[in-house]
mmCIF file of C-alpha atoms in Angstrom:
data_model
loop_
_atom_site.group_PDB
_atom_site.id
_atom_site.type_symbol
_atom_site.label_atom_id
_atom_site.label_comp_id
_atom_site.label_asym_id
_atom_site.label_seq_id
_atom_site.Cartn_x
_atom_site.Cartn_y
_atom_site.Cartn_z
ATOM 1 C CA MET A 1 -0.003 -0.004 0.001
ATOM 2 C CA PRO A 2 1.507 3.387 -0.909
ATOM 3 C CA ILE A 3 2.260 5.790 1.903
ATOM 4 C CA PRO A 4 0.012 8.847 1.844
ATOM 5 C CA SER A 5 1.880 12.026 0.902
ATOM 6 C CA ALA A 6 0.724 13.826 3.999
ATOM 7 C CA VAL A 7 2.235 11.143 6.275
ATOM 8 C CA LEU A 8 5.428 11.082 4.230
ATOM 9 C CA SER A 9 5.713 14.871 4.398
ATOM 10 C CA LEU A 10 5.210 14.809 8.198
ATOM 11 C CA VAL A 11 7.898 12.174 8.661
ATOM 12 C CA VAL A 12 10.357 14.043 6.423
ATOM 13 C CA GLY A 13 9.584 17.311 8.231
ATOM 14 C CA MET A 14 10.159 15.780 11.684
ATOM 15 C CA ALA A 15 13.453 14.193 10.504
ATOM 16 C CA LEU A 16 14.467 17.581 9.105
ATOM 17 C CA VAL A 17 13.757 19.434 12.335
ATOM 18 C CA LEU A 18 15.491 16.850 14.486
ATOM 19 C CA SER A 19 18.516 16.830 12.223
ATOM 20 C CA GLY A 20 18.746 20.645 12.388
ATOM 21 C CA LEU A 21 18.406 20.658 16.157
ATOM 22 C CA TRP A 22 21.106 18.029 16.559
ATOM 23 C CA ILE A 23 23.520 19.927 14.367
ATOM 24 C CA GLY A 24 22.805 23.240 16.193
ATOM 25 C CA GLN A 25 23.367 21.719 19.605
ATOM 26 C CA ASN A 26 26.376 19.436 18.879
ATOM 27 C CA VAL A 27 28.444 21.123 16.219
ATOM 28 C CA GLU A 28 30.848 23.660 17.858
ATOM 29 C CA LEU A 29 32.005 26.549 15.723
ATOM 30 C CA LEU A 30 32.624 29.222 18.323
ATOM 31 C CA PRO A 31 35.962 29.685 20.146
ATOM 32 C CA VAL A 32 36.254 28.849 23.831
ATOM 33 C CA ALA A 33 33.954 30.641 26.198
ATOM 34 C CA ALA A 34 35.976 32.899 28.502
ATOM 35 C CA SER A 35 33.511 35.315 30.135
ATOM 36 C CA LEU A 36 30.202 35.296 31.946
ATOM 37 C CA ASN A 37 28.630 36.667 28.811
ATOM 38 C CA ALA A 38 29.720 33.790 26.606
ATOM 39 C CA PRO A 39 27.276 31.053 27.744
ATOM 40 C CA ILE A 40 24.341 33.442 27.364
ATOM 41 C CA TYR A 41 25.380 34.439 23.860
ATOM 42 C CA ASP A 42 26.060 30.816 22.941
ATOM 43 C CA GLN A 43 22.436 29.958 23.638
ATOM 44 C CA LEU A 44 21.310 32.380 20.979
ATOM 45 C CA PHE A 45 23.959 31.180 18.512
ATOM 46 C CA LYS A 46 22.823 27.542 18.941
ATOM 47 C CA VAL A 47 19.209 28.516 18.247
ATOM 48 C CA LEU A 48 20.181 30.516 15.130
ATOM 49 C CA PHE A 49 22.487 27.717 13.955
ATOM 50 C CA SER A 50 19.701 25.175 14.419
ATOM 51 C CA ILE A 51 17.258 27.236 12.390
ATOM 52 C CA GLY A 52 19.905 27.823 9.694
ATOM 53 C CA SER A 53 20.708 24.120 9.533
ATOM 54 C CA ILE A 54 16.985 23.223 9.113
ATOM 55 C CA LEU A 55 16.637 25.780 6.324
ATOM 56 C CA PHE A 56 19.813 24.681 4.581
ATOM 57 C CA ILE A 57 19.123 20.969 4.696
ATOM 58 C CA GLY A 58 15.454 21.526 3.731
ATOM 59 C CA ILE A 59 16.193 23.791 0.769
ATOM 60 C CA PHE A 60 19.192 21.781 -0.437
ATOM 61 C CA GLY A 61 17.250 18.522 -0.049
ATOM 62 C CA LEU A 62 14.254 19.911 -1.944
ATOM 63 C CA LEU A 63 16.537 21.186 -4.675
ATOM 64 C CA VAL A 64 18.204 17.781 -5.131
ATOM 65 C CA PHE A 65 14.814 16.003 -4.987
ATOM 66 C CA SER A 66 13.451 18.292 -7.681
ATOM 67 C CA LEU A 67 16.448 17.813 -9.913
ATOM 68 C CA ILE A 68 16.009 14.041 -9.771
ATOM 69 C CA ARG A 69 12.232 13.708 -9.624
ATOM 70 C CA PHE A 70 11.408 16.273 -12.294
ATOM 71 C CA ARG A 71 14.382 15.764 -14.627
ATOM 72 C CA ARG A 72 13.791 15.549 -18.376
ATOM 73 C CA ARG A 73 13.407 11.934 -19.334
ATOM 74 C CA GLU A 74 14.396 10.267 -22.541
ATOM 75 C CA GLY A 75 11.927 11.023 -25.313
ATOM 76 C CA GLU A 76 10.368 14.079 -23.634
ATOM 77 C CA SER A 77 10.516 17.252 -25.635
ATOM 78 C CA GLY A 78 7.559 19.343 -24.457
ATOM 79 C CA ASP A 79 7.165 21.709 -21.517
ATOM 80 C CA GLY A 80 6.082 20.549 -18.070
ATOM 81 C CA VAL A 81 2.634 20.995 -16.588
ATOM 82 C CA ALA A 82 1.779 24.661 -16.080
ATOM 83 C CA VAL A 83 1.076 25.393 -12.415
ATOM 84 C CA GLU A 84 -0.292 28.837 -11.472
ATOM 85 C CA GLY A 85 -1.152 29.808 -7.949
ATOM 86 C CA ASN A 86 -1.337 27.738 -4.831
ATOM 87 C CA LEU A 87 -3.016 29.491 -1.941
ATOM 88 C CA GLN A 88 -2.178 26.916 0.707
ATOM 89 C CA LEU A 89 1.527 26.897 -0.251
ATOM 90 C CA GLU A 90 1.625 30.696 -0.279
ATOM 91 C CA ILE A 91 0.106 30.872 3.223
ATOM 92 C CA PHE A 92 2.575 28.258 4.402
ATOM 93 C CA TRP A 93 5.724 29.938 3.115
ATOM 94 C CA THR A 94 4.516 33.327 4.438
ATOM 95 C CA ALA A 95 3.402 32.160 7.877
ATOM 96 C CA ILE A 96 6.411 29.959 8.747
ATOM 97 C CA PRO A 97 9.072 32.610 8.075
ATOM 98 C CA ALA A 98 6.986 35.232 9.896
ATOM 99 C CA VAL A 99 6.780 33.045 12.984
ATOM 100 C CA VAL A 100 10.500 32.209 12.823
ATOM 101 C CA VAL A 101 11.518 35.889 12.436
ATOM 102 C CA LEU A 102 9.175 36.956 15.284
ATOM 103 C CA PHE A 103 10.618 34.244 17.557
ATOM 104 C CA VAL A 104 14.234 35.167 16.700
ATOM 105 C CA GLY A 105 13.520 38.835 17.357
ATOM 106 C CA ILE A 106 11.927 38.198 20.787
ATOM 107 C CA TYR A 107 14.617 35.673 21.770
ATOM 108 C CA SER A 108 17.420 38.005 20.661
ATOM 109 C CA TYR A 109 15.917 40.816 22.707
ATOM 110 C CA ASP A 110 15.803 38.553 25.778
ATOM 111 C CA ILE A 111 19.463 37.512 25.302
ATOM 112 C CA TYR A 112 20.522 41.139 24.772
ATOM 113 C CA ASP A 113 18.676 42.164 27.921
ATOM 114 C CA ARG A 114 20.257 39.352 29.925
ATOM 115 C CA MET A 115 23.702 40.452 28.761
ATOM 116 C CA GLY A 116 22.938 43.989 29.969
ATOM 117 C CA GLY A 117 22.502 45.649 26.598
ATOM 118 C CA MET A 118 19.099 47.150 27.415
ATOM 119 C CA VAL A 119 20.035 48.611 30.772
ATOM 120 C CA PRO A 120 20.711 52.188 29.424
ATOM 121 C CA LEU A 121 17.252 52.219 27.794
ATOM 122 C CA SER A 122 15.328 51.083 30.862
ATOM 123 C CA ASP A 123 17.356 52.601 33.686
ATOM 124 C CA PRO A 124 20.213 54.829 32.624
ATOM 125 C CA HIS A 125 21.093 55.842 36.127
ATOM 126 C CA ALA A 126 21.638 52.175 37.127
ATOM 127 C CA MET A 127 23.907 51.792 34.129
ATOM 128 C CA HIS A 128 25.982 54.815 34.979
ATOM 129 C CA GLY A 129 26.216 54.211 38.683
ATOM 130 C CA SER A 130 29.651 52.715 38.831
ATOM 131 C CA MET A 131 31.029 55.243 36.456
ATOM 132 C CA ILE A 132 29.573 58.081 38.382
ATOM 133 C CA THR A 133 31.076 56.800 41.611
ATOM 134 C CA SER A 134 34.531 56.591 40.162
ATOM 135 C CA GLN A 135 34.278 59.988 38.454
ATOM 136 C CA GLU A 136 33.010 61.504 41.679
ATOM 137 C CA THR A 137 36.279 60.388 43.268
ATOM 138 C CA ASP A 138 38.492 62.197 40.783
ATOM 139 C CA GLY A 139 36.157 65.105 40.228
ATOM 140 C CA SER A 140 35.929 64.715 36.440
ATOM 141 C CA GLY A 141 32.283 63.630 36.150
ATOM 142 C CA ASN A 142 30.310 66.593 37.509
ATOM 143 C CA ALA A 143 27.952 66.802 34.529
ATOM 144 C CA VAL A 144 26.942 63.157 34.796
ATOM 145 C CA ILE A 145 26.628 63.256 38.585
ATOM 146 C CA GLN A 146 24.421 66.338 38.433
ATOM 147 C CA ALA A 147 22.253 64.775 35.732
ATOM 148 C CA SER A 148 21.715 61.663 37.822
ATOM 149 C CA VAL A 149 20.867 63.562 40.973
ATOM 150 C CA LEU A 150 18.538 66.107 39.317
ATOM 151 C CA GLY A 151 17.059 63.669 36.885
ATOM 152 C CA THR A 152 18.004 65.691 33.871
ATOM 153 C CA PRO A 153 19.948 64.277 30.895
ATOM 154 C CA PRO A 154 23.658 65.199 30.768
ATOM 155 C CA GLU A 155 25.125 67.190 27.980
ATOM 156 C CA PRO A 156 26.021 65.127 24.876
ATOM 157 C CA SER A 157 29.691 65.573 25.529
ATOM 158 C CA ALA A 158 29.318 64.159 29.073
ATOM 159 C CA ARG A 159 26.864 61.383 28.321
ATOM 160 C CA ILE A 160 28.279 57.853 28.743
ATOM 161 C CA TRP A 161 26.878 55.027 26.706
ATOM 162 C CA GLY A 162 26.751 51.550 28.050
ATOM 163 C CA GLY A 163 27.618 48.373 26.257
ATOM 164 C CA ILE A 164 26.830 44.710 26.602
ATOM 165 C CA GLY A 165 27.741 43.073 29.874
ATOM 166 C CA SER A 166 26.753 45.970 32.081
ATOM 167 C CA ALA A 167 24.019 44.168 34.003
ATOM 168 C CA GLN A 168 25.644 40.831 34.645
ATOM 169 C CA ALA A 169 25.800 39.713 38.239
ATOM 170 C CA SER A 170 29.285 39.085 39.498
ATOM 171 C CA ALA A 171 31.025 39.313 42.816
ATOM 172 C CA GLY A 172 33.700 41.812 43.706
ATOM 173 C CA ALA A 173 34.444 45.421 42.840
ATOM 174 C CA PRO A 174 35.135 46.046 39.151
ATOM 175 C CA LEU A 175 38.631 46.763 37.974
ATOM 176 C CA PRO A 176 38.574 50.110 36.155
ATOM 177 C CA VAL A 177 40.595 50.346 32.948
ATOM 178 C CA GLU A 178 40.676 53.299 30.633
ATOM 179 C CA VAL A 179 40.865 52.231 27.032
ATOM 180 C CA THR A 180 42.066 54.622 24.307
ATOM 181 C CA ALA A 181 41.551 53.534 20.686
ATOM 182 C CA LEU A 182 43.512 55.326 17.980
ATOM 183 C CA GLN A 183 44.969 54.501 14.602
ATOM 184 C CA PHE A 184 46.111 51.771 14.916
ATOM 185 C CA ALA A 185 46.404 50.559 18.512
ATOM 186 C CA PHE A 186 44.599 50.128 21.781
ATOM 187 C CA LEU A 187 46.155 51.686 24.901
ATOM 188 C CA PHE A 188 45.082 50.548 28.371
ATOM 189 C CA HIS A 189 45.554 52.664 31.514
ATOM 190 C CA TYR A 190 44.952 51.454 35.067
ATOM 191 C CA PRO A 191 44.089 54.481 37.231
ATOM 192 C CA GLN A 192 44.583 52.529 40.474
ATOM 193 C CA GLY A 193 48.225 51.880 39.741
ATOM 194 C CA ASP A 194 48.933 54.515 37.069
ATOM 195 C CA ILE A 195 49.859 51.725 34.707
ATOM 196 C CA THR A 196 49.800 52.110 30.941
ATOM 197 C CA SER A 197 50.066 49.020 28.798
ATOM 198 C CA GLY A 198 49.663 47.929 25.209
ATOM 199 C CA GLU A 199 47.970 44.767 26.424
ATOM 200 C CA LEU A 200 44.876 44.374 28.627
ATOM 201 C CA HIS A 201 45.700 42.391 31.797
ATOM 202 C CA VAL A 202 42.786 41.259 33.934
ATOM 203 C CA GLN A 203 42.094 38.821 36.704
ATOM 204 C CA LYS A 204 40.025 35.698 36.397
ATOM 205 C CA GLY A 205 36.708 36.027 38.237
ATOM 206 C CA GLN A 206 36.982 39.777 38.813
ATOM 207 C CA PRO A 207 34.583 42.152 36.985
ATOM 208 C CA VAL A 208 36.317 44.547 34.621
ATOM 209 C CA GLU A 209 34.987 48.030 33.686
ATOM 210 C CA LEU A 210 36.351 49.372 30.448
ATOM 211 C CA ARG A 211 35.974 53.130 29.985
ATOM 212 C CA MET A 212 36.548 53.532 26.275
ATOM 213 C CA GLU A 213 37.081 56.513 24.056
ATOM 214 C CA ALA A 214 38.440 57.003 20.524
ATOM 215 C CA ARG A 215 40.944 59.732 19.560
ATOM 216 C CA ASP A 216 40.392 59.865 15.771
ATOM 217 C CA VAL A 217 37.828 57.652 14.008
ATOM 218 C CA ILE A 218 35.331 54.951 14.930
ATOM 219 C CA HIS A 219 36.895 51.755 16.199
ATOM 220 C CA ALA A 220 35.401 48.596 17.696
ATOM 221 C CA PHE A 221 36.619 46.593 20.632
ATOM 222 C CA TRP A 222 36.020 42.884 19.931
ATOM 223 C CA VAL A 223 37.088 39.836 21.922
ATOM 224 C CA PRO A 224 35.532 36.755 20.313
ATOM 225 C CA GLU A 225 36.245 34.545 23.335
ATOM 226 C CA PHE A 226 34.333 36.992 25.575
ATOM 227 C CA ARG A 227 31.485 37.324 22.993
ATOM 228 C CA LEU A 228 31.794 41.079 23.352
ATOM 229 C CA LYS A 229 31.993 43.739 20.687
ATOM 230 C CA GLN A 230 31.503 47.455 21.315
ATOM 231 C CA ASP A 231 31.988 50.423 19.001
ATOM 232 C CA VAL A 232 34.356 53.147 20.278
ATOM 233 C CA ILE A 233 33.226 56.455 18.965
ATOM 234 C CA PRO A 234 35.135 59.872 19.016
ATOM 235 C CA GLY A 235 33.617 62.250 21.525
ATOM 236 C CA GLN A 236 31.337 59.582 22.942
ATOM 237 C CA PRO A 237 32.696 57.802 26.086
ATOM 238 C CA THR A 238 31.569 54.265 26.297
ATOM 239 C CA LEU A 239 31.341 51.890 29.246
ATOM 240 C CA LEU A 240 31.729 48.183 28.855
ATOM 241 C CA THR A 241 31.885 45.580 31.674
ATOM 242 C CA PHE A 242 32.612 41.934 31.692
ATOM 243 C CA THR A 243 33.912 39.192 33.944
ATOM 244 C CA PRO A 244 36.581 36.807 32.621
ATOM 245 C CA THR A 245 36.127 33.177 33.637
ATOM 246 C CA ARG A 246 39.004 31.374 31.920
ATOM 247 C CA ALA A 247 42.771 32.144 32.226
ATOM 248 C CA GLY A 248 44.699 32.539 29.039
ATOM 249 C CA SER A 249 45.512 35.011 26.258
ATOM 250 C CA TYR A 250 42.883 36.098 23.753
ATOM 251 C CA PRO A 251 43.015 38.446 20.773
ATOM 252 C CA ILE A 252 41.515 41.940 20.826
ATOM 253 C CA ILE A 253 40.420 42.880 17.312
ATOM 254 C CA CYS A 254 39.262 46.161 15.896
ATOM 255 C CA ALA A 255 36.093 45.174 14.113
ATOM 256 C CA GLU A 256 35.465 48.588 12.441
ATOM 257 C CA LEU A 257 37.249 49.601 9.264
ATOM 258 C CA CYS A 258 39.332 52.431 10.633
ATOM 259 C CA GLY A 259 41.995 53.138 8.010
ATOM 260 C CA PRO A 260 44.634 51.553 5.713
ATOM 261 C CA TYR A 261 46.214 49.570 8.550
ATOM 262 C CA HIS A 262 42.968 48.476 10.134
ATOM 263 C CA GLY A 263 43.900 44.801 9.770
ATOM 264 C CA GLY A 264 46.921 45.326 12.014
ATOM 265 C CA MET A 265 44.969 46.969 14.829
ATOM 266 C CA ARG A 266 45.107 44.049 17.223
ATOM 267 C CA SER A 267 46.114 43.570 20.826
ATOM 268 C CA THR A 268 45.859 40.893 23.470
ATOM 269 C CA VAL A 269 43.834 40.430 26.652
ATOM 270 C CA VAL A 270 45.692 38.295 29.244
ATOM 271 C CA VAL A 271 43.468 36.710 31.890
ATOM 272 C CA HIS A 272 45.598 35.880 34.948
ATOM 273 C CA GLU A 273 44.940 33.732 37.899
ATOM 274 C CA PRO A 274 44.510 35.952 40.991
ATOM 275 C CA ASP A 275 48.011 35.505 42.383
ATOM 276 C CA GLU A 276 49.587 36.026 38.925
ATOM 277 C CA PHE A 277 47.593 39.219 38.351
ATOM 278 C CA ALA A 278 48.678 40.562 41.774
ATOM 279 C CA THR A 279 52.291 39.911 40.845
ATOM 280 C CA TRP A 280 51.874 41.613 37.426
ATOM 281 C CA PHE A 281 50.105 44.580 38.965
ATOM 282 C CA GLU A 282 52.660 45.004 41.710
ATOM 283 C CA LYS A 283 55.531 44.731 39.252
ATOM 284 C CA ASN A 284 54.143 47.476 36.996
ATOM 285 C CA ASN A 285 52.633 49.699 39.654
ATOM 286 C CA THR A 286 54.200 53.091 39.147
ATOM 287 C CA ALA A 287 54.040 54.008 42.771
ATOM 288 C CA THR A 288 55.902 50.836 43.765
ATOM 289 C CA VAL A 289 58.517 51.417 41.081
ATOM 290 C CA ALA A 290 59.025 55.026 42.112
ATOM 291 C CA THR A 291 59.499 54.233 45.762
ATOM 292 C CA ALA A 292 61.744 51.188 45.380
ATOM 293 C CA PRO A 293 65.026 53.109 44.591
ATOM 294 C CA SER A 294 64.584 55.581 47.444
ATOM 295 C CA ALA A 295 63.926 52.802 49.888
ATOM 296 C CA SER A 296 67.069 50.915 48.837
ATOM 297 C CA SER A 297 69.162 54.078 48.982
ATOM 298 C CA THR A 298 68.151 54.825 52.541
ATOM 299 C CA GLY A 299 69.179 51.301 53.575
#
């Protein structure tokens, strides 16, 4: 007895969906996850990869099936059967993509919110809290502080934009690092130790607060292992926070075409174990280096 086409289509569709889900969940294409943001972002990637696999296998399989099933056979010289209009098929291929796009949009919003990307839109003062506190200490953030207290927006030049990772929950005080992007390098300054470095050194498990600004053109700070990318815009200070979770060295890439040597604008973020970071920080601490000779001379 021949199998009804509806049953056959249902079985093929279920096999297609299961195959796509298996590929999306088991095929690893991303680099190692090295921050608290990474597992959250990876959930979205797996969903998108599953949907893409289903579409690719389905379309490619249908194309191969059509090439074989409807090929010109020996002795045939006329045109095929003319088919014009199929309301059910048109409703199907309109409704399914609409549902998929709506789902991807809502899920992407949820992931972006969980990574802290929507904090500035919903509660800008919460987003700027840590920056305000630090600026209050050195007296350079009066405009932002006044805006937060009075409830009025700061001047454009003083406004600080937040980036992904701002709302993640992590223990410990954040390590402030000032990042300057310019053609064609990233410079990192640690206010707590007056350290300036061409590499970003951070401690595993400690939140890091990057205060970024560009000196010339638009750049982008991108660490694939952290699943973080943030534009750095001239005249627009940007705040980006993250917490590294895996020791090692990872590339920092400028992901914005910024000039003829854009491809060479790379640096490295080194994630230390806590004791290693303390040793590095103490070794490069300007205050320690400055006092060491005087102390030895007095002895």
